[in-house]
Structure formats: C-alpha cells, structure tokens
Amino acid sequence: MKRNDGTLLASDPPKPLIEGSRSSYAGEGTPVSAGPPNRPLPPTPDDDGTGTLVNRRAREERTEGTPLLGTPGSRGSTVLPDLLSQASAARTSIAHSDRSSSEEYRQAINKSTPPPLQQRQRSFVPLLPPFSQRPTPDGTSRQTNVNVNVTPTSHDVVSDTPEIRKYKKRFNSEVLCAALWGVNLLIGTENGLMLLDRSGQGKVYQLISRRRFQQMDVLEGQNILVTISGRKGRVRVYYLSWLKFKILRTEGGSDQLEKRSGWINVGDLQGAVHFKIVKYEKIKFLVIALRDSIEIYAWAPKPYHKFMAFKSFADLQHKPLLVDLTIEEGTRLKVVYGSANGFHAIDLDSSSVYDIYSPKHLQGPITPHTIVTLPNSNGMNLLLCYDNEGVYVNTYGKMMKNMVLQWGEMPTSVAYIGIGEIMGWGNKAIEIRNVETGHLDGVFMHKKAQKLKFLCERNDKVFFSSAKGGSTWQIYFMVLNKPGMANW
C-alpha cells in the first residue's frame, strides 16, 4: 500500500506536482496548511490565568504513529526497495580487516555498480562494506551474503536493510537545524522556524519568520525550545506552549497567550556558536560556546523557570567552535571543547584549562566536527572527530587506541547515533561506522555530488538535509536499526 505520510523513497525519480496540491510543497512564501497536525502535539504546560507558565510533569515519549520502515504493511510492491543488491550479482567474500582507514571506503566504492542500478535514477546507492565476514561472539566468522531481487512481485516483500526517504516539501532557504518535538520535526532555516507534521501527510506550518535559526534542541519536560538564533547569535528560549498555540490557533481565551511574549533570552549573550545540553543527576546544564569564552547555565525550575548563570570561562586562548560536557565517573564535571587548533578541556572544580589533543601532523587550522563520550567508559574516554579523521583519547589527553578513524573523504557533517554508530556525510557518500572500533559498516553513494547536513537523531532515526541545485533544500530521514543491519 502506498504511503501517504508526505515522503518518497530517495531512489524515486522526481514527479510533477498535481495541480491543486502545489501549495503544500512550494516555497516558504506559499500558504501552509490551516488545520492542525493529524496527531496532537505533545502536552505543554497550561496557562493558569496569572501570566505564569505552570510546569507539568512530562509524560513519557509517545511511540511514533508512522510505522517503522521495513515493517509489514509499510511498503507496497509498486515501490522498489531503496537499498538492495542485484540478485544476479556475484557474491563476494572479502577477508575481514581490522584497520579503520579509508582503504575500506575505497574498496567499497570501487566495486562496479550493476547495470540495472545505473539505469535507475537513484539518489543513494548502498554498497557492502569491504568485509563480508564478520566475527561472531564465539570468535568464529560467518559468511555474509546479500541476495535480494530488485524487482519483487510479492505484495509482502519488505526490505530489512536501511533505506533513505525524503519529504516532498522543498524549502527556499537553507535548512540549518532541526529537533524532534514528539513525533513532529521543528525545522530552523535561514529565514524562520517551521514545524513538519510527521504524523500526517508531511505538511509544514510556519511558526516564526524573518529570523535565522542556527541550532536548536527541545526539552519537552521544561516546555522549552533552546535555540541559537538571530543575526546577533543570541541564545533564545521559546516556550513550546506558545509555539503550540501558533499551530492550533485555538479559540476562546487564547488571545492572552498570543499577546504574551513567548520567548526569553538566556542572559545577555551574543555571538554564540554552539551549545550542548547535558543532564547531571536532576540538573540540566546548558554549555554555550561564544566567540572567545564558554558560559555554563543551569536550569532553575519554577518559580524561576529559566536558565541561570552557573560558571563562566572568559578570554580562552583557543576560541571554541564546538562544546560538550562530560561527567567523569559520575561525579566530576569537565567541559570538552574543540577549536581550530585542537581539543581542550576545562575542569569545573579547579577551573584549570588544558589541551587534550592537537594534531601535530597537520599544518594550519582544523575543523572540529563532533565530540563523542564513548559508552561504558564512565565519561572518561572520547572520540574526537575533526577534518577527515577521528582519534580515541581520554579526558586527560592520553591516547586510548593506537589507531585513527579515517573517513573516505572530507565530511561536511559528522554525528554520533545512539545505537552505537557514527556517521559521516560527504559530497559523494554517507559512511556508517562503528563508534567503538571505527570499522566501516556501510556506505551510501550519492547519485551526484551534493551538500548534505546532519540535522538530528533519536534512537535509530536520523534526519539530514540536502541542497537541490543550490536554490532549494529537502529533508531526508533513514532508520538504521533494522533486522538486516547486521548483514548489510
């Protein structure tokens, strides 16, 4: 059965819009849907009539209404699976390699694409990783074979390998960031904030216009959306209940909420470049990287209901571009940040600042991508990704592994996915690697070179955007944790 959730397979060729439905997918200047999303938005604090937002305990996150990709009934036989190998292609058996280098990537992309795949205009083509034998828990190796017909005839055929889908909506300004609010997606662009209804047919609601949104994160339990936005790079907090009203446009007694300000700035900060929200015990810390300093705020519940200043580290020698907060052995807080010179740390107890890692083999500035606190390491071990590399060190700068994670090309985005994978988006391919070992688990080749940008992730769902000819942008998503992932 054809899906009616506003998405297409990324492999589907573009189709002309049906007359009368053009306004749903046109640029931001066109009218958006007047009705609310098909599924109610997450609960937000109610107005008690005194002008104070009353905080309510957040309910557990709902399971998404959209069926998981690859589950029975979620696909029809008229749509070819996006990530399939040619049935007649020869099965390969390449020895397992323990090296985590771009040699894996080169071996993967050098495999010839079967002619039927070349004939189809596909946005992304999956390739097997350069090893078909994977170790099992008992230490032996098992043969991995992928043999799937690309022209299925059964109505029950379901792909159990990861696939990429794209939303029909095209944006006229660059998509810079996104965050999940319940099942729906808040989207920040160069010119405004919107909500993409993922519970229905992928309709888009304009919430705020003429403001640049650089980064955002949703805290549903606190009823807030934290953003870096505006031309001055302010850290601004929006109340979700206010945004919810703008979507639903409820009648009767709602004018008061509309007239009240729906946002508040965090301090008087300007020039923010990145932030990270980390929970420690019952406290949520907001760590903010400014142009030459790092500010730390802590969330104060009602009656304050806002972030309040906690610590400040000014006049840093290396200007922060990326920031994170790790909790060592559950007790010690330490800021880790990346700059054009490397990665550094700040001990919050002693306020001492020291270097963790500086690449000596490179000349000139680097581009830090992400800081990953490795799971099951008590907050002590890190994977630091920059340029087309990644190194494993602890929070004191000691090398933990005598190896370097190396991407096949210079990625434009790198992100850690909660199921234990790290992904890199390049101009020619998307690479998926194991975060602990750096081994290449899969590659998606682009049909043509394009700029991709990671947006957000939750559990096994990953959202990213792409520029279409430099004038329009689309949003893609993929589900990684599928039954066939281990055999991919």
CSV table of C-alpha atoms in Angstrom, one decimal:
chain,number,residue,atom,x,y,z
A,1,MET,CA,0.0,0.0,0.0
A,2,LYS,CA,1.4,3.4,-0.9
A,3,ARG,CA,2.5,5.5,2.0
A,4,ASN,CA,0.7,8.8,2.5
A,5,ASP,CA,3.0,10.5,5.0
A,6,GLY,CA,4.5,13.1,2.8
A,7,THR,CA,7.6,11.1,2.0
A,8,LEU,CA,9.1,9.4,-1.1
A,9,LEU,CA,11.9,6.9,-1.4
A,10,ALA,CA,15.1,8.8,-2.1
A,11,SER,CA,15.5,6.4,-5.1
A,12,ASP,CA,12.2,7.5,-6.7
A,13,PRO,CA,12.6,9.9,-9.6
A,14,PRO,CA,11.0,13.3,-9.1
A,15,LYS,CA,7.4,13.5,-10.2
A,16,PRO,CA,5.4,16.6,-11.3
A,17,LEU,CA,3.2,18.1,-8.6
A,18,ILE,CA,-0.6,17.5,-9.1
A,19,GLU,CA,-2.4,20.7,-9.8
A,20,GLY,CA,-4.2,21.9,-6.7
A,21,SER,CA,-1.7,20.4,-4.3
A,22,ARG,CA,1.2,22.6,-5.3
A,23,SER,CA,0.9,25.0,-2.4
A,24,SER,CA,1.6,22.1,0.0
A,25,TYR,CA,5.1,21.6,-1.3
A,26,ALA,CA,6.1,25.0,-2.7
A,27,GLY,CA,8.4,27.5,-1.2
A,28,GLU,CA,8.1,29.1,2.2
A,29,GLY,CA,6.2,32.1,0.7
A,30,THR,CA,3.2,29.9,-0.2
A,31,PRO,CA,0.3,29.3,2.1
A,32,VAL,CA,0.7,26.4,4.5
A,33,SER,CA,-2.0,24.1,5.9
A,34,ALA,CA,-4.6,25.8,8.0
A,35,GLY,CA,-5.5,22.7,10.0
A,36,PRO,CA,-3.6,21.2,12.9
A,37,PRO,CA,-1.4,18.2,12.6
A,38,ASN,CA,-3.2,14.8,12.4
A,39,ARG,CA,-1.8,13.8,15.7
A,40,PRO,CA,-2.0,16.1,18.7
A,41,LEU,CA,1.2,17.9,19.7
A,42,PRO,CA,3.0,16.8,22.9
A,43,PRO,CA,1.4,18.1,26.1
A,44,THR,CA,2.7,21.5,27.2
A,45,PRO,CA,2.1,23.5,30.4
A,46,ASP,CA,-1.3,25.2,30.7
A,47,ASP,CA,-1.9,28.8,31.4
A,48,ASP,CA,-3.1,29.4,35.0
A,49,GLY,CA,-4.5,32.8,34.1
A,50,THR,CA,-1.9,34.7,36.2
A,51,GLY,CA,0.6,35.1,33.4
A,52,THR,CA,2.8,32.4,34.8
A,53,LEU,CA,3.5,29.2,32.8
A,54,VAL,CA,2.7,26.3,35.1
A,55,ASN,CA,5.1,23.4,34.6
A,56,ARG,CA,3.6,19.9,34.4
A,57,ARG,CA,5.4,16.6,34.7
A,58,ALA,CA,6.3,15.5,31.2
A,59,ARG,CA,4.6,12.4,30.0
A,60,GLU,CA,6.6,9.5,28.6
A,61,GLU,CA,7.5,10.0,25.0
A,62,ARG,CA,4.9,8.5,22.6
A,63,THR,CA,5.7,5.9,20.1
A,64,GLU,CA,5.6,7.3,16.6
A,65,GLY,CA,2.4,6.8,14.6
A,66,THR,CA,4.3,6.4,11.4
A,67,PRO,CA,5.1,2.6,11.0
A,68,LEU,CA,8.8,1.7,11.2
A,69,LEU,CA,10.4,1.3,7.8
A,70,GLY,CA,10.7,-2.3,6.9
A,71,THR,CA,7.7,-3.5,9.0
A,72,PRO,CA,4.9,-5.4,7.3
A,73,GLY,CA,2.4,-3.2,5.6
A,74,SER,CA,4.6,-0.2,5.5
A,75,ARG,CA,5.6,-0.6,1.8
A,76,GLY,CA,3.8,-1.7,-1.3
A,77,SER,CA,5.0,-3.9,-4.1
A,78,THR,CA,4.8,-1.0,-6.6
A,79,VAL,CA,7.8,0.7,-4.9
A,80,LEU,CA,11.2,-0.8,-5.3
A,81,PRO,CA,13.3,-1.1,-2.1
A,82,ASP,CA,15.8,1.7,-1.9
A,83,LEU,CA,18.7,-0.3,-0.6
A,84,LEU,CA,19.0,-3.6,-2.5
A,85,SER,CA,21.8,-5.5,-4.2
A,86,GLN,CA,21.3,-7.0,-7.7
A,87,ALA,CA,20.2,-10.6,-7.4
A,88,SER,CA,22.4,-11.8,-10.1
A,89,ALA,CA,25.5,-10.0,-8.8
A,90,ALA,CA,28.3,-12.3,-7.7
A,91,ARG,CA,28.5,-12.9,-4.0
A,92,THR,CA,31.7,-11.5,-2.6
A,93,SER,CA,33.8,-12.8,0.3
A,94,ILE,CA,36.5,-10.4,1.3
A,95,ALA,CA,38.6,-11.0,4.3
A,96,HIS,CA,37.8,-9.1,7.5
A,97,SER,CA,40.1,-6.1,8.1
A,98,ASP,CA,40.8,-4.7,11.5
A,99,ARG,CA,42.2,-1.5,10.1
A,100,SER,CA,40.0,1.6,10.4
A,101,SER,CA,41.1,3.6,7.4
A,102,SER,CA,39.9,5.0,4.2
A,103,GLU,CA,41.1,1.8,2.5
A,104,GLU,CA,37.8,0.2,3.5
A,105,TYR,CA,35.9,3.1,1.9
A,106,ARG,CA,38.0,2.9,-1.3
A,107,GLN,CA,37.4,-0.8,-1.6
A,108,ALA,CA,33.7,-0.3,-1.2
A,109,ILE,CA,33.2,2.4,-3.7
A,110,ASN,CA,35.5,0.8,-6.3
A,111,LYS,CA,33.0,-2.0,-6.7
A,112,SER,CA,31.2,-1.7,-10.0
A,113,THR,CA,27.5,-0.8,-9.9
A,114,PRO,CA,25.3,-3.4,-11.7
A,115,PRO,CA,23.8,-2.0,-14.9
A,116,PRO,CA,20.2,-2.1,-13.7
A,117,LEU,CA,21.1,0.2,-10.9
A,118,GLN,CA,22.9,2.6,-13.2
A,119,GLN,CA,19.8,2.8,-15.4
A,120,ARG,CA,17.6,3.7,-12.4
A,121,GLN,CA,18.0,7.3,-11.3
A,122,ARG,CA,18.7,6.7,-7.7
A,123,SER,CA,19.7,9.4,-5.2
A,124,PHE,CA,21.6,7.0,-3.0
A,125,VAL,CA,23.1,3.6,-3.8
A,126,PRO,CA,24.1,1.3,-0.9
A,127,LEU,CA,27.3,-0.6,-1.1
A,128,LEU,CA,28.5,-3.5,1.0
A,129,PRO,CA,31.3,-2.7,3.4
A,130,PRO,CA,34.7,-4.1,2.3
A,131,PHE,CA,34.3,-7.1,4.6
A,132,SER,CA,31.8,-9.9,4.2
A,133,GLN,CA,33.0,-12.0,7.1
A,134,ARG,CA,32.0,-10.6,10.5
A,135,PRO,CA,33.2,-12.2,13.8
A,136,THR,CA,30.5,-13.8,16.0
A,137,PRO,CA,30.6,-13.8,19.8
A,138,ASP,CA,32.3,-17.2,19.8
A,139,GLY,CA,35.2,-15.8,17.9
A,140,THR,CA,34.4,-17.5,14.6
A,141,SER,CA,33.5,-15.8,11.3
A,142,ARG,CA,30.3,-16.2,9.5
A,143,GLN,CA,29.7,-15.5,5.8
A,144,THR,CA,27.5,-12.5,5.0
A,145,ASN,CA,25.6,-12.7,1.7
A,146,VAL,CA,23.1,-10.3,0.4
A,147,ASN,CA,21.0,-11.7,-2.4
A,148,VAL,CA,17.8,-9.7,-3.0
A,149,ASN,CA,15.7,-9.4,-6.1
A,150,VAL,CA,15.4,-5.8,-7.3
A,151,THR,CA,12.0,-6.5,-9.0
A,152,PRO,CA,9.9,-8.0,-6.2
A,153,THR,CA,6.5,-9.3,-7.2
A,154,SER,CA,5.1,-10.3,-3.8
A,155,HIS,CA,2.9,-7.8,-2.0
A,156,ASP,CA,4.5,-8.8,1.2
A,157,VAL,CA,8.1,-8.1,0.2
A,158,VAL,CA,9.8,-5.9,2.8
A,159,SER,CA,13.3,-4.6,2.8
A,160,ASP,CA,15.1,-5.2,6.1
A,161,THR,CA,18.1,-3.1,5.2
A,162,PRO,CA,18.4,0.6,5.9
A,163,GLU,CA,16.6,2.9,3.4
A,164,ILE,CA,16.5,6.6,2.9
A,165,ARG,CA,13.3,8.5,2.4
A,166,LYS,CA,12.8,12.2,1.6
A,167,TYR,CA,9.9,14.6,2.4
A,168,LYS,CA,8.2,16.2,-0.6
A,169,LYS,CA,8.4,19.7,0.9
A,170,ARG,CA,11.1,21.9,-0.6
A,171,PHE,CA,12.4,24.9,1.2
A,172,ASN,CA,13.5,28.1,-0.4
A,173,SER,CA,16.1,28.9,2.3
A,174,GLU,CA,18.8,26.7,3.7
A,175,VAL,CA,17.8,24.2,6.4
A,176,LEU,CA,20.3,24.8,9.2
A,177,CYS,CA,19.0,22.7,12.1
A,178,ALA,CA,16.1,20.6,13.3
A,179,ALA,CA,14.8,19.0,16.5
A,180,LEU,CA,12.1,16.4,17.2
A,181,TRP,CA,9.1,17.6,19.2
A,182,GLY,CA,7.1,14.4,19.9
A,183,VAL,CA,6.9,12.7,16.5
A,184,ASN,CA,7.0,16.0,14.6
A,185,LEU,CA,10.0,17.9,13.4
A,186,LEU,CA,10.8,21.5,14.2
A,187,ILE,CA,13.0,23.0,11.4
A,188,GLY,CA,15.2,26.0,11.6
A,189,THR,CA,16.2,27.8,8.3
A,190,GLU,CA,18.0,31.0,7.3
A,191,ASN,CA,14.6,32.7,7.3
A,192,GLY,CA,12.5,31.2,10.0
A,193,LEU,CA,11.2,28.4,12.2
A,194,MET,CA,8.7,25.8,10.9
A,195,LEU,CA,7.1,22.5,12.0
A,196,LEU,CA,6.9,19.5,9.8
A,197,ASP,CA,3.9,17.3,10.6
A,198,ARG,CA,5.3,13.7,10.5
A,199,SER,CA,2.1,12.2,12.0
A,200,GLY,CA,0.1,13.1,8.8
A,201,GLN,CA,1.0,13.9,5.2
A,202,GLY,CA,4.2,15.9,5.8
A,203,LYS,CA,2.5,19.4,5.9
A,204,VAL,CA,4.6,22.4,7.1
A,205,TYR,CA,3.5,25.1,9.5
A,206,GLN,CA,5.2,28.5,9.6
A,207,LEU,CA,5.9,29.5,13.2
A,208,ILE,CA,8.4,32.3,13.1
A,209,SER,CA,9.6,34.2,10.0
A,210,ARG,CA,12.5,36.5,9.2
A,211,ARG,CA,14.8,35.1,11.8
A,212,ARG,CA,17.8,32.8,11.3
A,213,PHE,CA,17.9,29.6,13.4
A,214,GLN,CA,21.4,28.2,13.7
A,215,GLN,CA,20.9,25.4,16.3
A,216,MET,CA,18.1,24.1,18.4
A,217,ASP,CA,17.1,21.5,21.0
A,218,VAL,CA,13.8,20.6,22.6
A,219,LEU,CA,13.3,20.0,26.3
A,220,GLU,CA,9.7,18.8,26.5
A,221,GLY,CA,9.7,18.4,30.3
A,222,GLN,CA,10.6,22.0,30.7
A,223,ASN,CA,8.3,23.2,27.9
A,224,ILE,CA,11.1,25.0,26.0
A,225,LEU,CA,12.9,25.1,22.7
A,226,VAL,CA,16.5,26.2,23.2
A,227,THR,CA,18.0,28.0,20.1
A,228,ILE,CA,20.9,30.0,18.8
A,229,SER,CA,19.1,32.4,16.5
A,230,GLY,CA,19.0,35.9,15.1
A,231,ARG,CA,21.7,37.9,13.4
A,232,LYS,CA,23.4,38.6,16.7
A,233,GLY,CA,23.7,34.9,17.6
A,234,ARG,CA,21.6,35.1,20.8
A,235,VAL,CA,20.7,32.1,22.9
A,236,ARG,CA,16.9,32.4,22.9
A,237,VAL,CA,14.4,30.0,24.6
A,238,TYR,CA,10.9,29.6,23.2
A,239,TYR,CA,8.0,28.2,25.2
A,240,LEU,CA,6.5,25.1,23.5
A,241,SER,CA,3.0,26.0,24.6
A,242,TRP,CA,3.3,29.3,22.8
A,243,LEU,CA,4.5,27.5,19.6
A,244,LYS,CA,1.7,25.0,20.0
A,245,PHE,CA,-0.8,27.8,20.1
A,246,LYS,CA,0.5,29.3,16.9
A,247,ILE,CA,-0.1,25.9,15.2
A,248,LEU,CA,-3.5,25.1,16.7
A,249,ARG,CA,-5.0,28.6,16.7
A,250,THR,CA,-7.5,27.6,19.4
A,251,GLU,CA,-10.5,29.9,20.1
A,252,GLY,CA,-11.8,31.3,23.3
A,253,GLY,CA,-9.4,32.8,25.9
A,254,SER,CA,-6.4,32.4,23.7
A,255,ASP,CA,-5.7,36.0,22.9
A,256,GLN,CA,-3.9,36.5,26.2
A,257,LEU,CA,-1.4,33.8,25.4
A,258,GLU,CA,-0.8,35.2,22.0
A,259,LYS,CA,-0.1,38.7,23.3
A,260,ARG,CA,2.2,37.5,25.9
A,261,SER,CA,5.9,37.1,24.9
A,262,GLY,CA,6.6,33.5,24.0
A,263,TRP,CA,10.3,33.6,24.5
A,264,ILE,CA,13.2,34.8,26.7
A,265,ASN,CA,16.9,35.3,26.1
A,266,VAL,CA,19.5,33.4,28.1
A,267,GLY,CA,21.4,36.2,29.8
A,268,ASP,CA,22.6,39.0,27.5
A,269,LEU,CA,24.8,36.7,25.4
A,270,GLN,CA,25.7,37.4,21.8
A,271,GLY,CA,27.9,35.7,19.3
A,272,ALA,CA,27.0,32.1,20.3
A,273,VAL,CA,28.5,29.5,18.0
A,274,HIS,CA,27.4,26.2,19.6
A,275,PHE,CA,25.7,24.8,22.7
A,276,LYS,CA,25.2,21.4,24.4
A,277,ILE,CA,22.6,20.4,27.0
A,278,VAL,CA,23.7,17.7,29.4
A,279,LYS,CA,21.8,16.2,32.3
A,280,TYR,CA,23.7,15.6,35.6
A,281,GLU,CA,21.6,14.0,38.3
A,282,LYS,CA,18.5,16.2,38.4
A,283,ILE,CA,20.1,19.3,36.9
A,284,LYS,CA,20.2,20.2,33.2
A,285,PHE,CA,23.3,22.2,32.2
A,286,LEU,CA,23.4,24.4,29.2
A,287,VAL,CA,27.0,24.8,28.0
A,288,ILE,CA,27.5,27.6,25.5
A,289,ALA,CA,30.5,28.4,23.3
A,290,LEU,CA,30.8,32.1,22.5
A,291,ARG,CA,33.5,33.6,20.2
A,292,ASP,CA,36.2,33.7,23.0
A,293,SER,CA,34.5,32.2,26.1
A,294,ILE,CA,32.4,29.4,27.4
A,295,GLU,CA,29.4,30.1,29.6
A,296,ILE,CA,27.6,27.4,31.7
A,297,TYR,CA,24.0,27.8,32.8
A,298,ALA,CA,21.8,25.5,34.9
A,299,TRP,CA,18.0,25.1,34.6
A,300,ALA,CA,16.1,26.5,37.6
A,301,PRO,CA,12.6,25.1,37.9
A,302,LYS,CA,9.5,27.1,39.0
A,303,PRO,CA,9.0,29.7,40.2
A,304,TYR,CA,12.1,30.8,38.2
A,305,HIS,CA,11.6,28.5,35.2
A,306,LYS,CA,14.6,29.6,33.3
A,307,PHE,CA,18.4,29.0,32.8
A,308,MET,CA,20.5,30.8,35.4
A,309,ALA,CA,24.2,31.6,35.3
A,310,PHE,CA,26.4,28.9,36.8
A,311,LYS,CA,30.0,29.3,35.7
A,312,SER,CA,31.9,31.4,33.2
A,313,PHE,CA,35.3,30.9,31.5
A,314,ALA,CA,36.4,34.0,29.6
A,315,ASP,CA,39.4,35.0,27.5
A,316,LEU,CA,40.2,31.5,26.4
A,317,GLN,CA,43.4,31.1,24.5
A,318,HIS,CA,41.7,28.9,21.8
A,319,LYS,CA,38.4,30.2,20.5
A,320,PRO,CA,35.8,27.5,21.0
A,321,LEU,CA,33.9,26.2,17.9
A,322,LEU,CA,32.3,23.1,19.5
A,323,VAL,CA,31.5,22.3,23.1
A,324,ASP,CA,30.4,19.4,25.2
A,325,LEU,CA,30.2,18.4,28.9
A,326,THR,CA,31.3,15.0,30.3
A,327,ILE,CA,30.7,13.6,33.8
A,328,GLU,CA,33.8,11.6,34.9
A,329,GLU,CA,32.9,8.5,37.0
A,330,GLY,CA,29.5,10.1,37.8
A,331,THR,CA,31.0,12.9,40.0
A,332,ARG,CA,33.4,15.2,38.2
A,333,LEU,CA,32.2,17.7,35.6
A,334,LYS,CA,34.5,18.6,32.7
A,335,VAL,CA,33.9,20.8,29.7
A,336,VAL,CA,35.5,19.5,26.5
A,337,TYR,CA,35.7,21.8,23.5
A,338,GLY,CA,37.1,22.0,20.0
A,339,SER,CA,38.9,24.9,18.3
A,340,ALA,CA,40.8,25.5,15.1
A,341,ASN,CA,43.9,24.3,16.9
A,342,GLY,CA,42.6,21.0,18.5
A,343,PHE,CA,40.6,19.9,21.5
A,344,HIS,CA,40.8,21.2,25.1
A,345,ALA,CA,39.2,20.6,28.5
A,346,ILE,CA,38.2,22.7,31.5
A,347,ASP,CA,38.0,21.1,34.9
A,348,LEU,CA,35.0,22.8,36.6
A,349,ASP,CA,36.3,22.1,40.1
A,350,SER,CA,39.7,23.7,39.7
A,351,SER,CA,38.9,25.9,36.6
A,352,SER,CA,42.1,24.7,35.0
A,353,VAL,CA,42.2,24.7,31.2
A,354,TYR,CA,44.5,22.2,29.4
A,355,ASP,CA,44.9,20.7,25.9
A,356,ILE,CA,43.6,17.2,25.2
A,357,TYR,CA,44.7,16.7,21.6
A,358,SER,CA,46.3,18.8,18.9
A,359,PRO,CA,47.1,17.1,15.6
A,360,LYS,CA,50.8,17.6,15.1
A,361,HIS,CA,50.9,16.1,11.6
A,362,LEU,CA,48.6,18.9,10.2
A,363,GLN,CA,49.6,22.4,9.3
A,364,GLY,CA,47.0,25.2,9.6
A,365,PRO,CA,43.6,25.2,11.3
A,366,ILE,CA,41.4,22.2,11.6
A,367,THR,CA,37.6,21.8,11.5
A,368,PRO,CA,36.3,20.0,14.6
A,369,HIS,CA,33.1,18.0,13.8
A,370,THR,CA,32.0,16.3,17.0
A,371,ILE,CA,33.0,15.1,20.5
A,372,VAL,CA,31.7,11.7,21.4
A,373,THR,CA,31.8,10.4,25.0
A,374,LEU,CA,32.2,6.7,24.4
A,375,PRO,CA,29.6,4.4,26.1
A,376,ASN,CA,30.5,2.3,29.1
A,377,SER,CA,33.6,4.4,29.8
A,378,ASN,CA,32.4,6.3,32.9
A,379,GLY,CA,32.7,9.6,30.9
A,380,MET,CA,36.4,9.1,30.6
A,381,ASN,CA,37.0,8.1,27.0
A,382,LEU,CA,36.3,10.2,24.0
A,383,LEU,CA,36.3,10.0,20.2
A,384,LEU,CA,37.3,13.4,18.8
A,385,CYS,CA,36.4,13.9,15.1
A,386,TYR,CA,37.9,16.6,13.0
A,387,ASP,CA,38.6,17.1,9.3
A,388,ASN,CA,38.5,13.5,7.9
A,389,GLU,CA,39.9,11.8,11.0
A,390,GLY,CA,38.9,10.7,14.5
A,391,VAL,CA,41.2,9.8,17.4
A,392,TYR,CA,40.4,7.9,20.7
A,393,VAL,CA,41.7,9.7,23.8
A,394,ASN,CA,40.7,10.0,27.4
A,395,THR,CA,39.8,13.3,29.2
A,396,TYR,CA,43.4,13.8,30.2
A,397,GLY,CA,44.8,13.6,26.7
A,398,LYS,CA,46.2,10.0,26.8
A,399,MET,CA,45.8,8.1,23.6
A,400,MET,CA,43.5,5.1,24.2
A,401,LYS,CA,43.8,3.3,20.9
A,402,ASN,CA,46.8,3.1,18.5
A,403,MET,CA,44.6,3.8,15.5
A,404,VAL,CA,42.9,6.6,13.7
A,405,LEU,CA,39.3,6.6,12.4
A,406,GLN,CA,39.7,7.9,8.8
A,407,TRP,CA,36.8,8.9,6.6
A,408,GLY,CA,36.9,8.2,2.9
A,409,GLU,CA,36.5,11.9,2.1
A,410,MET,CA,36.3,15.2,4.0
A,411,PRO,CA,32.8,15.1,5.6
A,412,THR,CA,30.6,18.1,5.9
A,413,SER,CA,28.8,16.7,8.9
A,414,VAL,CA,29.7,14.0,11.5
A,415,ALA,CA,27.3,12.8,14.2
A,416,TYR,CA,27.1,10.1,16.8
A,417,ILE,CA,23.9,7.9,16.6
A,418,GLY,CA,22.7,6.5,19.8
A,419,ILE,CA,22.7,2.9,18.6
A,420,GLY,CA,26.5,2.8,18.6
A,421,GLU,CA,27.2,4.2,15.1
A,422,ILE,CA,29.0,7.3,13.9
A,423,MET,CA,28.0,8.7,10.6
A,424,GLY,CA,29.9,11.0,8.2
A,425,TRP,CA,28.2,12.9,5.4
A,426,GLY,CA,30.4,13.7,2.4
A,427,ASN,CA,29.8,15.2,-1.0
A,428,LYS,CA,30.0,11.7,-2.6
A,429,ALA,CA,28.9,9.3,0.0
A,430,ILE,CA,27.4,8.7,3.5
A,431,GLU,CA,29.6,6.4,5.7
A,432,ILE,CA,28.3,4.5,8.7
A,433,ARG,CA,31.0,3.3,11.1
A,434,ASN,CA,31.1,1.5,14.5
A,435,VAL,CA,31.9,4.2,17.1
A,436,GLU,CA,34.0,1.8,19.3
A,437,THR,CA,36.2,0.3,16.5
A,438,GLY,CA,35.8,2.7,13.6
A,439,HIS,CA,35.0,-0.2,11.3
A,440,LEU,CA,33.0,0.7,8.2
A,441,ASP,CA,29.5,-0.8,8.5
A,442,GLY,CA,28.0,0.6,5.3
A,443,VAL,CA,28.3,3.2,2.5
A,444,PHE,CA,25.6,5.1,0.6
A,445,MET,CA,26.9,6.5,-2.6
A,446,HIS,CA,25.3,9.7,-3.9
A,447,LYS,CA,23.9,9.7,-7.4
A,448,LYS,CA,25.6,13.1,-7.9
A,449,ALA,CA,27.8,15.2,-5.6
A,450,GLN,CA,25.7,17.3,-3.2
A,451,LYS,CA,26.0,19.1,0.1
A,452,LEU,CA,24.4,17.1,2.9
A,453,LYS,CA,24.0,18.3,6.5
A,454,PHE,CA,23.1,16.3,9.6
A,455,LEU,CA,20.1,17.7,11.5
A,456,CYS,CA,19.1,15.5,14.4
A,457,GLU,CA,18.7,11.9,15.6
A,458,ARG,CA,16.6,10.0,18.0
A,459,ASN,CA,17.2,6.3,18.8
A,460,ASP,CA,17.7,4.8,15.3
A,461,LYS,CA,16.2,7.6,13.2
A,462,VAL,CA,18.5,10.1,11.5
A,463,PHE,CA,17.4,13.3,9.8
A,464,PHE,CA,19.6,15.3,7.4
A,465,SER,CA,19.1,17.9,4.6
A,466,SER,CA,20.5,18.4,1.1
A,467,ALA,CA,20.7,21.3,-1.2
A,468,LYS,CA,19.0,20.9,-4.6
A,469,GLY,CA,20.8,22.9,-7.2
A,470,GLY,CA,21.8,25.5,-4.6
A,471,SER,CA,18.3,27.0,-4.6
A,472,THR,CA,16.0,24.6,-2.8
A,473,TRP,CA,16.6,22.2,0.2
A,474,GLN,CA,14.9,18.9,1.1
A,475,ILE,CA,14.9,16.8,4.3
A,476,TYR,CA,15.7,13.1,4.3
A,477,PHE,CA,15.5,10.5,7.1
A,478,MET,CA,16.6,7.0,7.5
A,479,VAL,CA,16.1,4.2,10.0
A,480,LEU,CA,19.3,2.3,10.9
A,481,ASN,CA,18.3,-0.3,13.5
A,482,LYS,CA,16.7,-2.8,11.2
A,483,PRO,CA,16.8,-6.6,11.2
A,484,GLY,CA,19.1,-6.7,8.2
A,485,MET,CA,21.6,-4.1,9.5
A,486,ALA,CA,24.0,-6.8,10.7
A,487,ASN,CA,24.0,-8.4,7.3
A,488,TRP,CA,24.3,-5.2,5.3
